[in-house]
mmCIF file of C-alpha atoms in Angstrom:
data_model
loop_
_atom_site.group_PDB
_atom_site.id
_atom_site.type_symbol
_atom_site.label_atom_id
_atom_site.label_comp_id
_atom_site.label_asym_id
_atom_site.label_seq_id
_atom_site.Cartn_x
_atom_site.Cartn_y
_atom_site.Cartn_z
ATOM 1 C CA MET A 3 43.968 -133.285 32.260
ATOM 2 C CA SER A 4 44.706 -133.060 35.978
ATOM 3 C CA LYS A 5 47.781 -131.144 37.093
ATOM 4 C CA ILE A 6 47.701 -132.758 40.560
ATOM 5 C CA LYS A 7 50.636 -135.014 41.361
ATOM 6 C CA PRO A 8 49.829 -138.526 42.621
ATOM 7 C CA SER A 9 50.268 -139.369 46.273
ATOM 8 C CA LYS A 10 53.599 -140.801 47.335
ATOM 9 C CA GLY A 11 52.593 -142.926 50.273
ATOM 10 C CA SER A 12 53.563 -146.447 51.206
ATOM 11 C CA PRO A 13 51.935 -149.257 49.198
ATOM 12 C CA TYR A 14 50.756 -150.900 52.426
ATOM 13 C CA ALA A 15 50.512 -150.314 56.175
ATOM 14 C CA ARG A 16 50.922 -152.379 59.320
ATOM 15 C CA ILE A 17 50.719 -152.140 63.104
ATOM 16 C CA LEU A 18 54.246 -151.620 64.417
ATOM 17 C CA GLY A 19 53.724 -151.365 68.171
ATOM 18 C CA VAL A 20 51.041 -151.579 70.852
ATOM 19 C CA GLY A 21 50.783 -150.125 74.351
ATOM 20 C CA ALA A 22 48.219 -150.169 77.145
ATOM 21 C CA TYR A 23 47.316 -148.455 80.374
ATOM 22 C CA ARG A 24 44.999 -149.923 82.991
ATOM 23 C CA PRO A 25 44.031 -147.819 86.025
ATOM 24 C CA ALA A 26 45.486 -148.906 89.358
ATOM 25 C CA ARG A 27 42.152 -149.514 91.075
ATOM 26 C CA VAL A 28 40.724 -152.989 90.516
ATOM 27 C CA VAL A 29 37.011 -153.218 91.269
ATOM 28 C CA PRO A 30 35.520 -156.666 92.008
ATOM 29 C CA ASN A 31 31.875 -157.548 91.525
ATOM 30 C CA GLU A 32 31.291 -157.219 95.269
ATOM 31 C CA VAL A 33 31.618 -153.427 94.958
ATOM 32 C CA ILE A 34 29.004 -153.353 92.203
ATOM 33 C CA LEU A 35 26.632 -155.418 94.347
ATOM 34 C CA GLU A 36 26.517 -152.662 96.960
ATOM 35 C CA LYS A 37 24.114 -150.724 94.697
ATOM 36 C CA ILE A 38 22.129 -153.405 92.835
ATOM 37 C CA ASP A 39 20.098 -156.476 93.770
ATOM 38 C CA SER A 40 22.156 -159.184 92.121
ATOM 39 C CA SER A 41 24.934 -161.679 92.834
ATOM 40 C CA ASP A 42 28.499 -162.387 91.802
ATOM 41 C CA GLU A 43 27.334 -165.631 90.198
ATOM 42 C CA TRP A 44 24.680 -163.801 88.132
ATOM 43 C CA ILE A 45 27.179 -161.199 86.878
ATOM 44 C CA ARG A 46 29.727 -163.853 85.920
ATOM 45 C CA SER A 47 27.158 -166.019 84.156
ATOM 46 C CA ARG A 48 25.659 -163.100 82.226
ATOM 47 C CA SER A 49 28.874 -161.320 81.252
ATOM 48 C CA GLY A 50 31.943 -163.287 82.291
ATOM 49 C CA ILE A 51 33.182 -160.207 84.166
ATOM 50 C CA VAL A 52 34.949 -160.748 87.500
ATOM 51 C CA THR A 53 36.767 -157.420 87.906
ATOM 52 C CA ARG A 54 37.217 -154.141 86.081
ATOM 53 C CA HIS A 55 39.537 -151.115 86.426
ATOM 54 C CA TRP A 56 38.209 -147.703 87.476
ATOM 55 C CA ALA A 57 40.251 -144.547 87.001
ATOM 56 C CA SER A 58 41.117 -142.070 89.720
ATOM 57 C CA SER A 59 40.769 -138.326 89.258
ATOM 58 C CA GLU A 60 44.404 -138.198 88.093
ATOM 59 C CA GLU A 61 43.896 -140.959 85.532
ATOM 60 C CA THR A 62 42.198 -138.770 82.967
ATOM 61 C CA VAL A 63 41.421 -139.672 79.363
ATOM 62 C CA SER A 64 44.476 -137.662 78.339
ATOM 63 C CA ALA A 65 46.795 -139.062 81.015
ATOM 64 C CA MET A 66 45.891 -142.686 80.303
ATOM 65 C CA SER A 67 46.302 -142.104 76.573
ATOM 66 C CA VAL A 68 49.743 -140.569 76.982
ATOM 67 C CA GLU A 69 50.898 -143.563 79.043
ATOM 68 C CA ALA A 70 49.617 -146.100 76.524
ATOM 69 C CA SER A 71 50.970 -144.084 73.591
ATOM 70 C CA GLY A 72 54.458 -143.870 75.034
ATOM 71 C CA LYS A 73 54.605 -147.654 75.276
ATOM 72 C CA ALA A 74 53.274 -148.103 71.737
ATOM 73 C CA ILE A 75 55.794 -145.637 70.288
ATOM 74 C CA ALA A 76 58.665 -147.315 72.142
ATOM 75 C CA ALA A 77 57.514 -150.742 70.926
ATOM 76 C CA ALA A 78 57.380 -149.427 67.344
ATOM 77 C CA GLY A 79 60.977 -148.247 67.622
ATOM 78 C CA ILE A 80 60.363 -144.726 66.363
ATOM 79 C CA ALA A 81 60.740 -141.259 67.841
ATOM 80 C CA PRO A 82 57.619 -139.405 69.031
ATOM 81 C CA GLU A 83 58.385 -136.627 66.532
ATOM 82 C CA GLN A 84 57.829 -139.081 63.675
ATOM 83 C CA ILE A 85 54.129 -139.392 64.477
ATOM 84 C CA GLY A 86 52.278 -137.547 61.722
ATOM 85 C CA ALA A 87 48.740 -137.936 63.050
ATOM 86 C CA VAL A 88 46.992 -138.804 66.320
ATOM 87 C CA VAL A 89 43.537 -140.375 66.108
ATOM 88 C CA VAL A 90 41.648 -140.809 69.378
ATOM 89 C CA SER A 91 38.474 -142.852 69.666
ATOM 90 C CA THR A 92 36.468 -142.129 72.811
ATOM 91 C CA VAL A 93 32.965 -141.354 74.035
ATOM 92 C CA SER A 94 34.041 -140.265 77.515
ATOM 93 C CA HIS A 95 35.916 -137.024 76.864
ATOM 94 C CA PHE A 96 33.300 -134.514 77.952
ATOM 95 C CA LYS A 97 34.590 -131.349 76.252
ATOM 96 C CA GLN A 98 32.922 -130.820 72.906
ATOM 97 C CA THR A 99 35.987 -128.917 71.777
ATOM 98 C CA PRO A 100 38.940 -128.914 71.521
ATOM 99 C CA ALA A 101 39.552 -132.559 70.670
ATOM 100 C CA VAL A 102 41.467 -134.373 73.395
ATOM 101 C CA ALA A 103 43.719 -135.698 70.616
ATOM 102 C CA THR A 104 45.334 -132.261 70.331
ATOM 103 C CA GLU A 105 46.278 -132.290 74.021
ATOM 104 C CA ILE A 106 47.649 -135.817 73.751
ATOM 105 C CA ALA A 107 49.605 -134.954 70.606
ATOM 106 C CA ASP A 108 51.245 -131.993 72.325
ATOM 107 C CA LYS A 109 52.256 -134.118 75.308
ATOM 108 C CA ILE A 110 53.814 -136.923 73.289
ATOM 109 C CA SER A 111 55.327 -134.783 70.516
ATOM 110 C CA PRO A 112 55.443 -131.075 71.409
ATOM 111 C CA THR A 113 57.743 -130.253 68.478
ATOM 112 C CA GLY A 114 56.231 -132.613 65.918
ATOM 113 C CA LYS A 115 52.877 -130.820 65.512
ATOM 114 C CA PRO A 116 50.997 -133.878 64.199
ATOM 115 C CA ALA A 117 47.444 -133.748 62.894
ATOM 116 C CA ALA A 118 45.105 -134.656 65.740
ATOM 117 C CA PHE A 119 41.397 -135.379 66.002
ATOM 118 C CA ASP A 120 38.805 -137.394 67.916
ATOM 119 C CA ILE A 121 36.266 -139.820 66.506
ATOM 120 C CA SER A 122 33.067 -141.039 68.146
ATOM 121 C CA ALA A 123 32.105 -144.505 66.973
ATOM 122 C CA GLY A 124 31.639 -146.215 70.326
ATOM 123 C CA CYS A 125 32.980 -149.738 70.566
ATOM 124 C CA ALA A 126 33.746 -149.771 66.827
ATOM 125 C CA GLY A 127 35.937 -146.677 67.155
ATOM 126 C CA PHE A 128 39.311 -148.406 67.271
ATOM 127 C CA GLY A 129 38.548 -150.218 64.018
ATOM 128 C CA TYR A 130 37.503 -146.936 62.446
ATOM 129 C CA GLY A 131 40.799 -145.441 63.594
ATOM 130 C CA LEU A 132 42.800 -148.271 62.017
ATOM 131 C CA ALA A 133 41.044 -147.721 58.686
ATOM 132 C CA LEU A 134 41.780 -144.000 58.774
ATOM 133 C CA ALA A 135 45.414 -144.592 59.730
ATOM 134 C CA LYS A 136 45.905 -147.043 56.873
ATOM 135 C CA GLY A 137 44.428 -144.534 54.444
ATOM 136 C CA MET A 138 46.729 -141.742 55.606
ATOM 137 C CA ILE A 139 49.817 -143.905 55.247
ATOM 138 C CA VAL A 140 48.923 -145.186 51.790
ATOM 139 C CA GLU A 141 47.975 -141.677 50.689
ATOM 140 C CA GLY A 142 51.192 -140.249 52.065
ATOM 141 C CA SER A 143 49.745 -137.616 54.394
ATOM 142 C CA ALA A 144 51.457 -139.289 57.365
ATOM 143 C CA GLU A 145 54.247 -141.841 57.676
ATOM 144 C CA TYR A 146 53.286 -142.983 61.168
ATOM 145 C CA VAL A 147 49.869 -142.693 62.781
ATOM 146 C CA LEU A 148 49.040 -143.159 66.446
ATOM 147 C CA VAL A 149 45.609 -144.729 66.989
ATOM 148 C CA ILE A 150 44.248 -144.591 70.535
ATOM 149 C CA GLY A 151 41.160 -146.160 72.077
ATOM 150 C CA VAL A 152 40.474 -144.712 75.518
ATOM 151 C CA GLU A 153 37.549 -144.597 77.928
ATOM 152 C CA ARG A 154 36.584 -143.558 81.435
ATOM 153 C CA LEU A 155 33.230 -145.313 81.366
ATOM 154 C CA SER A 156 33.035 -145.332 85.166
ATOM 155 C CA ASP A 157 32.037 -141.677 84.715
ATOM 156 C CA MET A 158 29.070 -142.794 82.611
ATOM 157 C CA THR A 159 27.934 -145.812 84.623
ATOM 158 C CA ASP A 160 24.651 -145.772 86.525
ATOM 159 C CA LEU A 161 25.517 -147.907 89.529
ATOM 160 C CA GLU A 162 21.811 -148.342 90.280
ATOM 161 C CA ASP A 163 21.054 -149.790 86.842
ATOM 162 C CA ARG A 164 21.015 -153.561 87.305
ATOM 163 C CA ALA A 165 21.352 -154.132 83.558
ATOM 164 C CA THR A 166 24.567 -152.136 83.036
ATOM 165 C CA ALA A 167 26.188 -151.320 86.410
ATOM 166 C CA PHE A 168 28.565 -154.288 86.229
ATOM 167 C CA LEU A 169 29.622 -153.902 82.602
ATOM 168 C CA PHE A 170 31.937 -150.980 82.191
ATOM 169 C CA GLY A 171 35.600 -150.315 82.908
ATOM 170 C CA ASP A 172 38.319 -147.760 82.166
ATOM 171 C CA GLY A 173 41.604 -147.873 80.303
ATOM 172 C CA ALA A 174 43.579 -146.882 77.226
ATOM 173 C CA GLY A 175 45.164 -148.835 74.404
ATOM 174 C CA ALA A 176 47.275 -147.451 71.569
ATOM 175 C CA VAL A 177 48.966 -148.675 68.423
ATOM 176 C CA VAL A 178 51.414 -147.138 65.981
ATOM 177 C CA VAL A 179 50.536 -147.806 62.352
ATOM 178 C CA GLY A 180 53.306 -147.321 59.827
ATOM 179 C CA PRO A 181 54.463 -148.150 56.284
ATOM 180 C CA SER A 182 54.971 -151.637 54.924
ATOM 181 C CA ASP A 183 56.193 -153.183 51.655
ATOM 182 C CA VAL A 184 53.773 -156.117 51.963
ATOM 183 C CA PRO A 185 50.120 -156.190 53.077
ATOM 184 C CA HIS A 186 49.660 -156.608 56.825
ATOM 185 C CA MET A 187 46.225 -154.967 57.170
ATOM 186 C CA GLY A 188 43.269 -156.295 55.242
ATOM 187 C CA PRO A 189 40.378 -154.256 53.853
ATOM 188 C CA THR A 190 38.078 -152.846 56.527
ATOM 189 C CA VAL A 191 34.499 -154.054 56.546
ATOM 190 C CA TRP A 192 32.565 -151.347 58.350
ATOM 191 C CA GLY A 193 29.190 -149.688 58.550
ATOM 192 C CA SER A 194 26.312 -148.778 60.832
ATOM 193 C CA GLU A 195 22.649 -149.559 61.441
ATOM 194 C CA GLY A 196 21.230 -146.237 62.570
ATOM 195 C CA ASP A 197 17.700 -147.602 62.818
ATOM 196 C CA LYS A 198 18.958 -149.432 65.925
ATOM 197 C CA ALA A 199 20.792 -146.443 67.415
ATOM 198 C CA ASP A 200 18.603 -146.380 70.533
ATOM 199 C CA HIS A 201 19.735 -149.875 71.488
ATOM 200 C CA ILE A 202 22.846 -148.313 73.088
ATOM 201 C CA ARG A 203 22.517 -144.702 74.109
ATOM 202 C CA GLN A 204 23.233 -141.951 76.615
ATOM 203 C CA THR A 205 20.361 -141.594 79.073
ATOM 204 C CA VAL A 206 19.937 -137.823 78.626
ATOM 205 C CA PRO A 207 21.711 -135.193 76.466
ATOM 206 C CA TRP A 208 24.253 -132.982 78.199
ATOM 207 C CA ASN A 209 22.171 -129.840 77.634
ATOM 208 C CA ASP A 210 19.134 -131.460 79.271
ATOM 209 C CA PHE A 211 21.290 -132.365 82.240
ATOM 210 C CA ALA A 212 22.570 -128.809 82.497
ATOM 211 C CA VAL A 213 19.370 -126.793 82.097
ATOM 212 C CA GLY A 214 16.504 -129.269 81.864
ATOM 213 C CA ASP A 215 13.436 -129.612 84.048
ATOM 214 C CA VAL A 216 14.254 -131.935 86.967
ATOM 215 C CA SER A 217 10.944 -133.707 86.423
ATOM 216 C CA ASN A 218 12.197 -134.964 83.053
ATOM 217 C CA LEU A 219 15.548 -136.219 84.311
ATOM 218 C CA PRO A 220 16.446 -139.512 86.024
ATOM 219 C CA LEU A 221 16.914 -139.285 89.794
ATOM 220 C CA ASN A 222 18.790 -141.512 92.202
ATOM 221 C CA GLU A 223 17.398 -142.949 95.430
ATOM 222 C CA ALA A 224 18.241 -139.706 97.239
ATOM 223 C CA GLY A 225 16.222 -137.653 94.747
ATOM 224 C CA GLU A 226 19.332 -136.173 93.119
ATOM 225 C CA ILE A 227 19.722 -135.793 89.352
ATOM 226 C CA LYS A 228 21.720 -138.653 87.906
ATOM 227 C CA PHE A 229 24.737 -137.903 85.749
ATOM 228 C CA PRO A 230 24.171 -138.878 82.078
ATOM 229 C CA ALA A 231 24.969 -142.567 81.749
ATOM 230 C CA ILE A 232 25.089 -145.322 79.153
ATOM 231 C CA THR A 233 22.065 -147.584 78.904
ATOM 232 C CA GLN A 234 21.187 -150.335 76.475
ATOM 233 C CA GLU A 235 18.596 -152.828 75.327
ATOM 234 C CA GLY A 236 20.580 -155.861 76.425
ATOM 235 C CA GLN A 237 18.768 -158.677 74.642
ATOM 236 C CA ALA A 238 18.455 -156.755 71.367
ATOM 237 C CA VAL A 239 22.159 -155.876 71.417
ATOM 238 C CA PHE A 240 23.088 -159.468 72.243
ATOM 239 C CA ARG A 241 21.119 -160.862 69.302
ATOM 240 C CA TRP A 242 22.521 -158.258 66.916
ATOM 241 C CA ALA A 243 26.109 -158.840 68.036
ATOM 242 C CA VAL A 244 25.927 -162.631 67.900
ATOM 243 C CA PHE A 245 24.150 -163.052 64.585
ATOM 244 C CA GLU A 246 24.963 -159.951 62.530
ATOM 245 C CA MET A 247 28.546 -159.359 63.658
ATOM 246 C CA ALA A 248 29.569 -162.938 62.942
ATOM 247 C CA LYS A 249 28.556 -162.197 59.342
ATOM 248 C CA VAL A 250 30.712 -159.051 59.325
ATOM 249 C CA ALA A 251 33.644 -160.992 60.767
ATOM 250 C CA GLN A 252 33.320 -163.544 57.977
ATOM 251 C CA GLN A 253 33.197 -160.746 55.412
ATOM 252 C CA ALA A 254 36.484 -159.399 56.791
ATOM 253 C CA LEU A 255 38.078 -162.828 56.425
ATOM 254 C CA ASP A 256 36.800 -163.045 52.862
ATOM 255 C CA ALA A 257 38.039 -159.534 52.043
ATOM 256 C CA ALA A 258 41.507 -160.437 53.324
ATOM 257 C CA GLY A 259 41.505 -163.591 51.219
ATOM 258 C CA ILE A 260 41.859 -166.012 54.119
ATOM 259 C CA THR A 261 39.739 -168.547 55.978
ATOM 260 C CA ALA A 262 39.235 -169.225 59.667
ATOM 261 C CA ASP A 263 41.874 -171.972 59.390
ATOM 262 C CA ASP A 264 44.462 -169.312 58.480
ATOM 263 C CA LEU A 265 43.840 -167.328 61.661
ATOM 264 C CA ASP A 266 46.081 -167.419 64.707
ATOM 265 C CA VAL A 267 44.172 -164.971 66.902
ATOM 266 C CA PHE A 268 40.637 -163.602 67.262
ATOM 267 C CA ILE A 269 40.261 -160.247 69.056
ATOM 268 C CA PRO A 270 36.609 -159.198 69.216
ATOM 269 C CA HIS A 271 35.310 -156.202 71.129
ATOM 270 C CA GLN A 272 35.269 -157.220 74.787
ATOM 271 C CA ALA A 273 31.584 -156.630 75.405
ATOM 272 C CA ASN A 274 30.455 -159.844 76.989
ATOM 273 C CA MET A 275 31.939 -163.330 77.322
ATOM 274 C CA ARG A 276 28.731 -164.953 76.059
ATOM 275 C CA ILE A 277 28.862 -162.850 72.889
ATOM 276 C CA ILE A 278 32.519 -163.774 72.345
ATOM 277 C CA ASP A 279 31.870 -167.494 72.829
ATOM 278 C CA SER A 280 28.836 -167.390 70.542
ATOM 279 C CA MET A 281 30.814 -165.659 67.777
ATOM 280 C CA VAL A 282 33.587 -168.259 68.063
ATOM 281 C CA LYS A 283 30.993 -171.004 67.625
ATOM 282 C CA THR A 284 29.205 -169.300 64.727
ATOM 283 C CA LEU A 285 32.477 -168.632 62.895
ATOM 284 C CA LYS A 286 33.557 -172.243 63.550
ATOM 285 C CA LEU A 287 37.002 -171.118 64.620
ATOM 286 C CA PRO A 288 39.524 -173.969 64.898
ATOM 287 C CA GLU A 289 40.877 -174.890 68.334
ATOM 288 C CA HIS A 290 44.313 -173.513 67.464
ATOM 289 C CA VAL A 291 42.935 -169.935 67.268
ATOM 290 C CA THR A 292 43.671 -167.950 70.408
ATOM 291 C CA VAL A 293 40.625 -165.958 71.520
ATOM 292 C CA ALA A 294 40.926 -162.724 73.531
ATOM 293 C CA ARG A 295 38.875 -162.839 76.726
ATOM 294 C CA ASP A 296 40.204 -159.740 78.443
ATOM 295 C CA VAL A 297 36.633 -158.812 79.436
ATOM 296 C CA GLU A 298 36.974 -161.093 82.469
ATOM 297 C CA THR A 299 39.337 -158.711 84.245
ATOM 298 C CA SER A 300 38.873 -155.439 82.326
ATOM 299 C CA GLY A 301 35.120 -155.275 81.752
ATOM 300 C CA ASN A 302 33.711 -153.544 78.686
ATOM 301 C CA THR A 303 36.031 -150.628 77.870
ATOM 302 C CA SER A 304 34.343 -149.688 74.581
ATOM 303 C CA ALA A 305 36.871 -148.132 72.170
ATOM 304 C CA ALA A 306 39.794 -149.268 74.345
ATOM 305 C CA SER A 307 38.856 -152.943 74.500
ATOM 306 C CA ILE A 308 40.544 -154.249 71.345
ATOM 307 C CA PRO A 309 43.979 -152.636 71.838
ATOM 308 C CA LEU A 310 43.895 -153.529 75.550
ATOM 309 C CA ALA A 311 43.149 -157.152 74.684
ATOM 310 C CA MET A 312 45.788 -157.161 71.928
ATOM 311 C CA GLU A 313 48.454 -155.859 74.289
ATOM 312 C CA ARG A 314 47.604 -158.427 76.973
ATOM 313 C CA LEU A 315 47.747 -161.353 74.531
ATOM 314 C CA LEU A 316 51.202 -160.269 73.369
ATOM 315 C CA ALA A 317 52.464 -159.444 76.868
ATOM 316 C CA THR A 318 51.399 -162.824 78.270
ATOM 317 C CA GLY A 319 52.704 -164.819 75.318
ATOM 318 C CA GLN A 320 49.265 -166.076 74.309
ATOM 319 C CA ALA A 321 49.905 -164.434 70.942
ATOM 320 C CA LYS A 322 53.162 -163.545 69.218
ATOM 321 C CA SER A 323 54.507 -161.034 66.747
ATOM 322 C CA GLY A 324 53.614 -161.986 63.202
ATOM 323 C CA ASP A 325 50.393 -163.789 64.116
ATOM 324 C CA THR A 326 47.395 -163.211 61.869
ATOM 325 C CA ALA A 327 44.505 -161.739 63.838
ATOM 326 C CA LEU A 328 40.889 -160.929 63.089
ATOM 327 C CA VAL A 329 39.705 -157.843 64.994
ATOM 328 C CA ILE A 330 36.111 -156.658 65.146
ATOM 329 C CA GLY A 331 34.458 -153.857 67.100
ATOM 330 C CA PHE A 332 30.733 -153.255 67.402
ATOM 331 C CA GLY A 333 28.466 -151.130 69.562
ATOM 332 C CA ALA A 334 26.801 -147.736 69.849
ATOM 333 C CA GLY A 335 25.384 -146.448 66.613
ATOM 334 C CA LEU A 336 24.988 -149.357 65.987
ATOM 335 C CA ALA A 337 28.393 -149.148 64.304
ATOM 336 C CA PHE A 338 30.845 -151.888 63.419
ATOM 337 C CA ALA A 339 34.285 -152.383 61.904
ATOM 338 C CA ALA A 340 36.312 -155.526 61.222
ATOM 339 C CA THR A 341 39.669 -156.232 59.606
ATOM 340 C CA VAL A 342 42.466 -158.773 59.542
ATOM 341 C CA VAL A 343 45.882 -157.594 60.752
ATOM 342 C CA THR A 344 49.334 -158.943 61.432
ATOM 343 C CA LEU A 345 50.216 -158.499 65.104
ATOM 344 C CA PRO A 346 53.229 -156.270 65.837
#
């Protein structure tokens, strides 16, 4: 017979507060067109993107995260010292170790000493973070968990790549997840399709960039080695996202015990406006459901896109506290995660 005592966590969890940080510099499509043979009309028709934010040297992954986290903690109405764990999803923190989450945790709660770690799940990373936060709260290992999605994808954008140069932006979004007496976060439907991992990938490994033979590395027009960037098989990713991720979104609705008619808000990963519109059609979402389309002015911010979009919907009044929202992230890996949540 086990001598281990049962966990004493909360029966349920919910999102209590959300915060966001968008870099000051707004970059229109005209800037992107300086390096590629395209047009503003083509970019808008293919992606729906009009502008994106690019970070300055001072707007680091850590700095943006701290700003977003402070707003989320204030919105949740708790003290920073109450945060028991910090989970950071990012693919653009370039130090293998230590995790940037430890630096962020120290800045927001220097006396609290929360658990802190990074996860790398690309555009699905925020959903992965929500699932982990919910588990910690129900288990009792943390009362409040800070989940951050943050990217500086401008550092990993090949401005000469016509297929991806216009896609990516920077920013940070954060939420505080805490205890609840009633369910406000549905089961997470998540997974990966590793056989398609090359559909979204880094152009070259960091070690190849550092010590590799120049002849094996991509060069720019001036003959200089290009910094490792994100590239993708656009059409293959589009088909996968539209057809397969709509199925995952439906599974999340089913797991939560609701239908599309019960939804108030749909917050998909802000990858591409055409993907978003296609998913809305496939899911047959009613007209009353508010759909996040933050990609128009933020671009694709990978792990940051869902919390950024969530914050904007609430800040602009397009969504309100207590609304039922379906969130789904999908991307590199190819990884995915979907769940139904009550908005803070």
